[in-house]
PDB file of C-alpha atoms in Angstrom:
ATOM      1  CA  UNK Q 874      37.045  -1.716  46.087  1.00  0.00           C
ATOM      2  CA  UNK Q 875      38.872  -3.320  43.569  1.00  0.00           C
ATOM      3  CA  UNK Q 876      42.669  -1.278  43.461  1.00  0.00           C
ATOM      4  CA  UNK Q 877      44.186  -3.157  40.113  1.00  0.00           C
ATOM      5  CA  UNK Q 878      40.765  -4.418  37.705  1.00  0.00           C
ATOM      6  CA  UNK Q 879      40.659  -6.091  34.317  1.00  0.00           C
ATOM      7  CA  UNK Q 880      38.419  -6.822  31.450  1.00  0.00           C
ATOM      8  CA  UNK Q 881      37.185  -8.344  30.615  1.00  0.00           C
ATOM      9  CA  UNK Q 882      38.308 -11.998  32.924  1.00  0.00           C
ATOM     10  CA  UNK Q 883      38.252 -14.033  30.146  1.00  0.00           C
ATOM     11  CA  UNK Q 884      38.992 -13.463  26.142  1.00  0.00           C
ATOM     12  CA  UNK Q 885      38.181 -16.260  23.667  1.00  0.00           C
ATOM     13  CA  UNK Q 886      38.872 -15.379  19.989  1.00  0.00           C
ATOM     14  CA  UNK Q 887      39.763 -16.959  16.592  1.00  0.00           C
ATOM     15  CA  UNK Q 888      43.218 -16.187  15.161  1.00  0.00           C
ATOM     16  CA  UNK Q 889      43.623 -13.441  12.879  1.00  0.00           C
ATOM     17  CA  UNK Q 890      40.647 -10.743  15.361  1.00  0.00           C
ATOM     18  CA  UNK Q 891      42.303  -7.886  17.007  1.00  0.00           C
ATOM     19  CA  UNK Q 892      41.453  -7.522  20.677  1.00  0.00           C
ATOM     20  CA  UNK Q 893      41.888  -4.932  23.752  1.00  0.00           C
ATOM     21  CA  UNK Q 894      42.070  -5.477  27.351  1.00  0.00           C
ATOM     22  CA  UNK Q 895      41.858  -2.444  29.575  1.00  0.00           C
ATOM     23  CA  UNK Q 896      43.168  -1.714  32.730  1.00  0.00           C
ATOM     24  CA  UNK Q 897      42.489   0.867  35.304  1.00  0.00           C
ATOM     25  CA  UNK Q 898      44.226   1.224  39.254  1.00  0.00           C
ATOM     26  CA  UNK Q 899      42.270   3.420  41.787  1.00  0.00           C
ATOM     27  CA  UNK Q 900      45.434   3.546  43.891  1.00  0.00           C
ATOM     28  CA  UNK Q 901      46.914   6.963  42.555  1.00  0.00           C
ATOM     29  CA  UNK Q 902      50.225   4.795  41.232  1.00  0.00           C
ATOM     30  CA  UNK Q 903      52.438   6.639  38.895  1.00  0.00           C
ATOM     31  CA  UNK Q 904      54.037   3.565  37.227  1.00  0.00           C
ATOM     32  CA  UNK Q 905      51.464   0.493  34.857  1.00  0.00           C
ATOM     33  CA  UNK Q 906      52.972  -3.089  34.092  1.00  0.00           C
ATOM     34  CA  UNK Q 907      51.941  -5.324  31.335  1.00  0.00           C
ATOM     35  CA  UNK Q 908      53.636  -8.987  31.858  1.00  0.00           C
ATOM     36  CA  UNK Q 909      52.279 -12.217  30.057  1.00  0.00           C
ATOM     37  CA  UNK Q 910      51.974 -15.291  31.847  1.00  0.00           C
ATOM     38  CA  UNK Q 911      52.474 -18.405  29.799  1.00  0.00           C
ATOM     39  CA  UNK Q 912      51.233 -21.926  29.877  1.00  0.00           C
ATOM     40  CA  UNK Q 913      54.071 -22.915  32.065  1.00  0.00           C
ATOM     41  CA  UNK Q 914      53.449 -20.232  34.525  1.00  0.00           C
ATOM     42  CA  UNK Q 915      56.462 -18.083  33.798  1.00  0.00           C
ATOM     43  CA  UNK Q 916      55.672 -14.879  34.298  1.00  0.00           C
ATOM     44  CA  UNK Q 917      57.760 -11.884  31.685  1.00  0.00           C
ATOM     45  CA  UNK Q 918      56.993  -8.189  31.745  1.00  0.00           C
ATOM     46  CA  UNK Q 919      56.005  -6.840  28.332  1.00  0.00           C
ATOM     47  CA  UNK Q 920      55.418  -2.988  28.561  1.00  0.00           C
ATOM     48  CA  UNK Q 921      55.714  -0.581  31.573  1.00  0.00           C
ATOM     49  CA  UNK Q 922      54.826   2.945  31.811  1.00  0.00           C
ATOM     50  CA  UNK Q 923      55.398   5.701  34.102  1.00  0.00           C
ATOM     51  CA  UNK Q 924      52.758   8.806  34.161  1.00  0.00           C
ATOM     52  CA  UNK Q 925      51.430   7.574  30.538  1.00  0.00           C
ATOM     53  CA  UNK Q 926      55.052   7.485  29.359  1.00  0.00           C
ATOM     54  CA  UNK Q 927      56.235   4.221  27.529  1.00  0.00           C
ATOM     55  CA  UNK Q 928      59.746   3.162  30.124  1.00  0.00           C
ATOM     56  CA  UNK Q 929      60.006  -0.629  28.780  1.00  0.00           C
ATOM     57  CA  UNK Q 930      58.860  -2.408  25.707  1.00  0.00           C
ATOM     58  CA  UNK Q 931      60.295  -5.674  25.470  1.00  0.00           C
ATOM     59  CA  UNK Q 932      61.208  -7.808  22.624  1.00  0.00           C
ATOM     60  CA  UNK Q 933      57.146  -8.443  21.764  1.00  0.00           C
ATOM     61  CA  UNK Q 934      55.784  -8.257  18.685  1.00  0.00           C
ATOM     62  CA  UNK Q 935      54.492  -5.404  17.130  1.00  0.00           C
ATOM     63  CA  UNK Q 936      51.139  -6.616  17.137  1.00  0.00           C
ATOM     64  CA  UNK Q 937      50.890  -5.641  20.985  1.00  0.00           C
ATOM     65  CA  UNK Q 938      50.252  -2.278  21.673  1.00  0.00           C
ATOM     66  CA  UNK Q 939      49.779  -0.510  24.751  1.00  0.00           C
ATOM     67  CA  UNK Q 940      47.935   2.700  25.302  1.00  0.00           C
ATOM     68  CA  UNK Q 941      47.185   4.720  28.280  1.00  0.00           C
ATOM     69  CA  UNK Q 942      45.111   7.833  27.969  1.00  0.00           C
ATOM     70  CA  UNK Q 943      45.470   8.590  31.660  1.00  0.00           C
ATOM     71  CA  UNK Q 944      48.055   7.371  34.433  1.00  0.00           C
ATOM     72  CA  UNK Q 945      44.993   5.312  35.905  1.00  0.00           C
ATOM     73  CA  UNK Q 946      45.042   3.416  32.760  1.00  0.00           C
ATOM     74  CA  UNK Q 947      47.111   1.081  31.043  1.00  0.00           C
ATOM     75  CA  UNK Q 948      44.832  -0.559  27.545  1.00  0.00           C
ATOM     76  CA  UNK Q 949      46.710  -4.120  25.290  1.00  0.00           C
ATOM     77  CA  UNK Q 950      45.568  -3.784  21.744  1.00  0.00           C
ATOM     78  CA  UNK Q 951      46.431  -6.716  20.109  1.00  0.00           C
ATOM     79  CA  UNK Q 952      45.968  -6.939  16.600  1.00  0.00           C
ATOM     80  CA  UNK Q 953      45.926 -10.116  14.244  1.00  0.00           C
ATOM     81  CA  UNK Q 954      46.015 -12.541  17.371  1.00  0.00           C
ATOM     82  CA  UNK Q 955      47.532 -15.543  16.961  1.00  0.00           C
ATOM     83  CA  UNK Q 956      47.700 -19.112  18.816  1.00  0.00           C
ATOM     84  CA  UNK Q 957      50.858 -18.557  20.751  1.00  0.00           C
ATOM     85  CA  UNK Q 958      49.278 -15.253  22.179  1.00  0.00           C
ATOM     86  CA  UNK Q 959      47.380 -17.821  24.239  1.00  0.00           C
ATOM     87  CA  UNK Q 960      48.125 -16.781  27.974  1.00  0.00           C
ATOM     88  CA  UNK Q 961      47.414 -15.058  31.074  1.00  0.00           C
ATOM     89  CA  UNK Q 962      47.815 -11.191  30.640  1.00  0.00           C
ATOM     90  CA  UNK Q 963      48.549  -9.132  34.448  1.00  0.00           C
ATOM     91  CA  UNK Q 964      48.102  -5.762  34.744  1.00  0.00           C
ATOM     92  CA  UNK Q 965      50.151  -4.252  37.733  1.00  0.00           C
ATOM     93  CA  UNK Q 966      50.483  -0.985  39.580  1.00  0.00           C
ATOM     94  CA  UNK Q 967      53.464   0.775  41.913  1.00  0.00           C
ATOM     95  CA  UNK Q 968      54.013   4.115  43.247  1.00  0.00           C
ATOM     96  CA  UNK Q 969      56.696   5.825  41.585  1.00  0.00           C
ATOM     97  CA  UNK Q 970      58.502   6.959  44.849  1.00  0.00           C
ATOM     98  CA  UNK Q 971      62.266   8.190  43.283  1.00  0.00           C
ATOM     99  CA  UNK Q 972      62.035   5.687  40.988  1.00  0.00           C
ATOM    100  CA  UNK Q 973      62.758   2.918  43.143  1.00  0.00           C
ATOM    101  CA  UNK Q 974      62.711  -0.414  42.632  1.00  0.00           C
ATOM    102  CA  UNK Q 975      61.887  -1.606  45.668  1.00  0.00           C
ATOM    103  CA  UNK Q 976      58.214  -0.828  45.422  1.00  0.00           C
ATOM    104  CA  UNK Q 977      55.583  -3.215  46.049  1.00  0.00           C
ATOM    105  CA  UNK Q 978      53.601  -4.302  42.632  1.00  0.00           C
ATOM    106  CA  UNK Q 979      49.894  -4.859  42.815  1.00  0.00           C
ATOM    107  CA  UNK Q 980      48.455  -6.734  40.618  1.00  0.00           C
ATOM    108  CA  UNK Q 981      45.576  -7.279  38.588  1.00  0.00           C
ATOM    109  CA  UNK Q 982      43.071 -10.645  38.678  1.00  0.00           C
ATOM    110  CA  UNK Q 983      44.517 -11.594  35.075  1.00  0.00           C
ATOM    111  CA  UNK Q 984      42.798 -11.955  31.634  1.00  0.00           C
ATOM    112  CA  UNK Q 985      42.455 -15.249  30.043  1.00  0.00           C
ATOM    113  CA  UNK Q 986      42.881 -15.026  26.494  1.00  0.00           C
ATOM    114  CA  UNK Q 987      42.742 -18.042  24.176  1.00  0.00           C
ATOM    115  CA  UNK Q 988      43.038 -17.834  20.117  1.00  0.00           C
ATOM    116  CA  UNK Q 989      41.151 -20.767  18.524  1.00  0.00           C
TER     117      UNK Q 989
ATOM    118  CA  UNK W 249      71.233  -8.666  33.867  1.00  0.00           C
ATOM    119  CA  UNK W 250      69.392 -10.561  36.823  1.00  0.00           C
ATOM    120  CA  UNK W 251      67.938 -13.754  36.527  1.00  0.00           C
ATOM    121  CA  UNK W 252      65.925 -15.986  39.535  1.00  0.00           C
ATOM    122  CA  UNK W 253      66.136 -19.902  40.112  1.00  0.00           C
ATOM    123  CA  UNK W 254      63.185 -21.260  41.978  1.00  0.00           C
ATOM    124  CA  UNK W 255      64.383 -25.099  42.344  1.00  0.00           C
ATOM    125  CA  UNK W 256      61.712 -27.630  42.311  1.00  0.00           C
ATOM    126  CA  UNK W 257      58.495 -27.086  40.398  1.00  0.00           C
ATOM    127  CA  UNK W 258      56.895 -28.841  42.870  1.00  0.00           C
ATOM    128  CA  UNK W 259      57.027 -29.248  46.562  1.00  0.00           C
ATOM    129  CA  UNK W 260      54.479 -31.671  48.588  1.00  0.00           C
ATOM    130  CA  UNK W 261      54.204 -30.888  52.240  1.00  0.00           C
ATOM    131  CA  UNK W 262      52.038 -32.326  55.344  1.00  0.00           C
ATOM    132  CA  UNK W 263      49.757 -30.290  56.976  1.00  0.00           C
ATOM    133  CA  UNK W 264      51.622 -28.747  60.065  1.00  0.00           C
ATOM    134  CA  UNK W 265      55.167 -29.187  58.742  1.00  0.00           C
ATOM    135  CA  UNK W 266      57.567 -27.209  57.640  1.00  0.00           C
ATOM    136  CA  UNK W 267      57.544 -25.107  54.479  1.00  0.00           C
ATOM    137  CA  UNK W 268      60.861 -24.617  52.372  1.00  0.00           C
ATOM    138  CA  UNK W 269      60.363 -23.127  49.149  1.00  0.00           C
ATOM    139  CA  UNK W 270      64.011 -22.275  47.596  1.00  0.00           C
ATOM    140  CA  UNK W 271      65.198 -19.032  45.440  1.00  0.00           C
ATOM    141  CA  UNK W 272      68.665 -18.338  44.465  1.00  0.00           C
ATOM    142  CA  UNK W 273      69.231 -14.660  42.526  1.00  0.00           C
ATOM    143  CA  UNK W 274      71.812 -13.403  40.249  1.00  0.00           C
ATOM    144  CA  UNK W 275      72.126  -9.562  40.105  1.00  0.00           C
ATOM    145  CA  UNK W 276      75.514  -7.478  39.206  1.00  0.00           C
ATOM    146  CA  UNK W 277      73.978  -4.338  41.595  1.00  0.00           C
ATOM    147  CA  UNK W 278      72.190  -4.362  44.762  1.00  0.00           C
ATOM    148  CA  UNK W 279      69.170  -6.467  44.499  1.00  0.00           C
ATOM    149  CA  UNK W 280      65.278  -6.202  45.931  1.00  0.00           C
ATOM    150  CA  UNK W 281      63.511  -9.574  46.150  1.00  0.00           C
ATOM    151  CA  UNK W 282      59.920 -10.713  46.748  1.00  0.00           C
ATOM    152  CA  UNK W 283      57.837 -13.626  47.086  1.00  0.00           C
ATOM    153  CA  UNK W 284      54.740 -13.332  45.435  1.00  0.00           C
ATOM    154  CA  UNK W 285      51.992 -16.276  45.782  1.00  0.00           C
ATOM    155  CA  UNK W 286      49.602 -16.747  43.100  1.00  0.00           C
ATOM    156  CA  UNK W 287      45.754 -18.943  44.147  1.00  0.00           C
ATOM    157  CA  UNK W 288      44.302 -20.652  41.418  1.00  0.00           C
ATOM    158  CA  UNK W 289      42.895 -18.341  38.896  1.00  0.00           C
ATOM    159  CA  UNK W 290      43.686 -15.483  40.468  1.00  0.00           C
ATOM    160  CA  UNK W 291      46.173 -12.657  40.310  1.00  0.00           C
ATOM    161  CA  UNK W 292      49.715 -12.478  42.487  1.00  0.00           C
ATOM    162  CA  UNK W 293      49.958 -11.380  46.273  1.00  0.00           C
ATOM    163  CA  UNK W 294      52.736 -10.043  47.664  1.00  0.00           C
ATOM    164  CA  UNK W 295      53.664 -12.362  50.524  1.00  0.00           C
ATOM    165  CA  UNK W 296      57.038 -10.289  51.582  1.00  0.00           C
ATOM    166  CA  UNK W 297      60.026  -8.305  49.878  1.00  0.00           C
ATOM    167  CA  UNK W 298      63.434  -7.682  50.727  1.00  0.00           C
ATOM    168  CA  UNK W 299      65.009  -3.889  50.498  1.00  0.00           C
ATOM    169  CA  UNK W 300      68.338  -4.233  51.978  1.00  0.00           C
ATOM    170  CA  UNK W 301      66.893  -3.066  55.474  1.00  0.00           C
ATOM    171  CA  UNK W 302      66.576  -6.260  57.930  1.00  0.00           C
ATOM    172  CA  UNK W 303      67.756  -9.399  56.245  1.00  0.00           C
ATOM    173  CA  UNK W 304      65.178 -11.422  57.551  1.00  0.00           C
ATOM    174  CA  UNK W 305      61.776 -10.322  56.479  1.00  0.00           C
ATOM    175  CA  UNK W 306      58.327 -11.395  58.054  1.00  0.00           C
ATOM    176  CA  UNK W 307      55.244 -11.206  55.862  1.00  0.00           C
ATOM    177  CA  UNK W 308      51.730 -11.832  55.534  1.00  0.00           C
ATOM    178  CA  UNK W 309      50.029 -15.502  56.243  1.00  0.00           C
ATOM    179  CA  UNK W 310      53.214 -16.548  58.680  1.00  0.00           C
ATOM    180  CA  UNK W 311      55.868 -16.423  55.830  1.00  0.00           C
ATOM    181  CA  UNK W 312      59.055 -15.327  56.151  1.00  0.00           C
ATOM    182  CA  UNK W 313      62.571 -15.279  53.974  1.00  0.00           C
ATOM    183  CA  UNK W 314      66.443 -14.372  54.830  1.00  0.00           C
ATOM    184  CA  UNK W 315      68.505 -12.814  52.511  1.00  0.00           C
ATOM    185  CA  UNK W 316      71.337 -14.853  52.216  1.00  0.00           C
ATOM    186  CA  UNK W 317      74.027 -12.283  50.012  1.00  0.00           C
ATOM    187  CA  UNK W 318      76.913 -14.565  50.250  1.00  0.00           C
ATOM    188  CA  UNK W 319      74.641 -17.525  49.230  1.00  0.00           C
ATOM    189  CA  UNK W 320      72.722 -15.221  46.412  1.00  0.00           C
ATOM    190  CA  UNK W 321      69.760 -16.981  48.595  1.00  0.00           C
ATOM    191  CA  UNK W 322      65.965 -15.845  49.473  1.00  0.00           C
ATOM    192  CA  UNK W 323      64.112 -18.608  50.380  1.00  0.00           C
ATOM    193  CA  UNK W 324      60.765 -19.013  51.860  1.00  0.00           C
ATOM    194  CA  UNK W 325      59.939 -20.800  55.041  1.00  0.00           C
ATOM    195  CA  UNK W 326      56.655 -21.246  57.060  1.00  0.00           C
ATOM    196  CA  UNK W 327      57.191 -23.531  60.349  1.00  0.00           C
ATOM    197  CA  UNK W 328      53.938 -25.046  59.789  1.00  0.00           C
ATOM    198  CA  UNK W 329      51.681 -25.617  57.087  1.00  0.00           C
ATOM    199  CA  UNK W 330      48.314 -24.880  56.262  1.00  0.00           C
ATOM    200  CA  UNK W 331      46.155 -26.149  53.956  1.00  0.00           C
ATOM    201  CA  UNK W 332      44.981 -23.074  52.889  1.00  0.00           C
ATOM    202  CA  UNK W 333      48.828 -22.298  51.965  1.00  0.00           C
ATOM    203  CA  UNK W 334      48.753 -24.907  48.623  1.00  0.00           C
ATOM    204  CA  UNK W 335      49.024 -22.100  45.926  1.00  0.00           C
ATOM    205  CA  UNK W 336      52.106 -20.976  43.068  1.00  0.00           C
ATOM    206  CA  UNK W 337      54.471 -19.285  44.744  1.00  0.00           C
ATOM    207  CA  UNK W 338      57.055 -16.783  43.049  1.00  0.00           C
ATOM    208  CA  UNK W 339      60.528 -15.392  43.666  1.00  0.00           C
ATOM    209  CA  UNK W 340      61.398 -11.670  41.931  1.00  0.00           C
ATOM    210  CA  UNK W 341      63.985  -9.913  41.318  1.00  0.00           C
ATOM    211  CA  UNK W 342      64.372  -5.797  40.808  1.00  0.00           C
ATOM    212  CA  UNK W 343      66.897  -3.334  40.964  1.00  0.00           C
ATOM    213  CA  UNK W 344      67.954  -0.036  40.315  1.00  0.00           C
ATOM    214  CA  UNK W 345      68.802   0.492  37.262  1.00  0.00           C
ATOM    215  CA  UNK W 346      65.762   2.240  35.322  1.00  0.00           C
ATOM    216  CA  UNK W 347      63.790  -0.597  34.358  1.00  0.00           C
ATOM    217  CA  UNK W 348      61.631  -0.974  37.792  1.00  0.00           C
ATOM    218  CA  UNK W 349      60.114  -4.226  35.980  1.00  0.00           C
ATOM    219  CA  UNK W 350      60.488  -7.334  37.836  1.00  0.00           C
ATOM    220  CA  UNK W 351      62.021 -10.761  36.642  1.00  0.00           C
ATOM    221  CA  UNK W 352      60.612 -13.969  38.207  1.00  0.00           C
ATOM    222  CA  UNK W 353      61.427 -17.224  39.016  1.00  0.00           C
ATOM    223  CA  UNK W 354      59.099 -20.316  37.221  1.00  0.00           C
ATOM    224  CA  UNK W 355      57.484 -20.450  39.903  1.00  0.00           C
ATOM    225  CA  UNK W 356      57.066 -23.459  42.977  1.00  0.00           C
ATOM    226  CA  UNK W 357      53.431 -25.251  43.175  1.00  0.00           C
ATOM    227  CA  UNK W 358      53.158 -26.070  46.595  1.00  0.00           C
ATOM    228  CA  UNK W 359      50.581 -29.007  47.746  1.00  0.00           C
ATOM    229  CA  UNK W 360      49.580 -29.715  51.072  1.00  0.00           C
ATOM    230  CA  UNK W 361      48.529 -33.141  52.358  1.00  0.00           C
ATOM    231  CA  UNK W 362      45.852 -33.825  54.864  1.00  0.00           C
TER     232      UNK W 362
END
């Protein structure tokens, strides 16, 4: 059983379509990660949210909006893509044990998008 | 603010010799670190984490790190090397202080010769 799943895997679109990529974790985790992974491989978190409360929305544009209708769930609407939204979006899980830090992420397989 | 430094984007190893992959933090309160490692097209793995218990951590695959505090240090060492070990590796940094979110390095390619 998958614990972290995406889709879809990959995401090919022309600039200016809005798009969503869902995300649901089957390990009871209180706390959902967005981060974007760039051409270069860095790796920056975008949204969190703990028990379908927003926690952190980082300097992204607008455009991205995150949704979750359950804690299980964790949806990226992205409207009016454009080329620089080109990346690798994660999805990641942790439990949400006192808050701590220290707990282990689990990520997702990653959705490819590219904006032609 | 924290911040990670993973130096050299790329590290070449033989098969059977050691693995170094360096990671220097900068955190202003207690930090937790990890090692993730990322195969091609796939999501990231934890490999090990650090949270301030034993300063040397073991994880999966044969890895293991020290925490180094008065070096800011957390690098990753295997004594031998696997081919099956050439993947993106990357260093993280959390804390305590609300956020929970983690800040990576860029991130080391490893390649292993035959």
């Amino acid at each position: 059983d998958t614990a972290v799943s995406q889709t879809p895997k990959y995401l090919v679109t022309q600039m200016g379509n809005d798009k969503s990529i869902k995300c649901e974790q089957n390990l009871g985790h209180d706390t959902m990660y967005w981060y974007k992974q760039d051409s270069k491989k860095f790796l920056k978190i975008m949204f969190s949210y703990n028990n379908k409360e927003l926690i952190i929305n980082e300097t992204v544009p607008n455009r991205f909006s995150p949704k979750s209708p359950d804690k299980a769930h964790l949806n990226l609407h992205i409207n009016s893509l454009e080329l620089g939204d080109s990346a690798v979006y994660f999805c990641a899980s942790s439990q949400d044990r006192g808050a701590r830090a220290s707990e282990t992420q689990y990520f997702g397989p990653g959705t490819r998008l590219l904006v032609l | 603010a924290q911040s990670v430094t993973q130096l050299g984007s790329h590290v070449s190893v033989s098969e059977g010799a050691l693995v170094l992959l360096r990671c220097n933090y900068s955190s202003s309160v207690p930090p937790y670190l990890f090692w993730y490692v990322q195969y091609p097209n796939q999501g990231l793995q934890l490999l090990l984490k650090y949270t301030s218990a034993a300063t040397l951590v073991k994880g999966i695959n044969g890895f293991e790190a020290e925490f180094k505090k008065s070096e800011t240090s957390f690098h990753l060492t295997k004594p031998s090397a696997h081919m099956s070990d050439a993947a993106e590796y990357f260093c993280a940094v959390s804390s305590d202080t609300g956020r929970r979110a983690l800040t990576f390095g860029s991130g080391t390619r490893l390649q292993v010769q035959p």
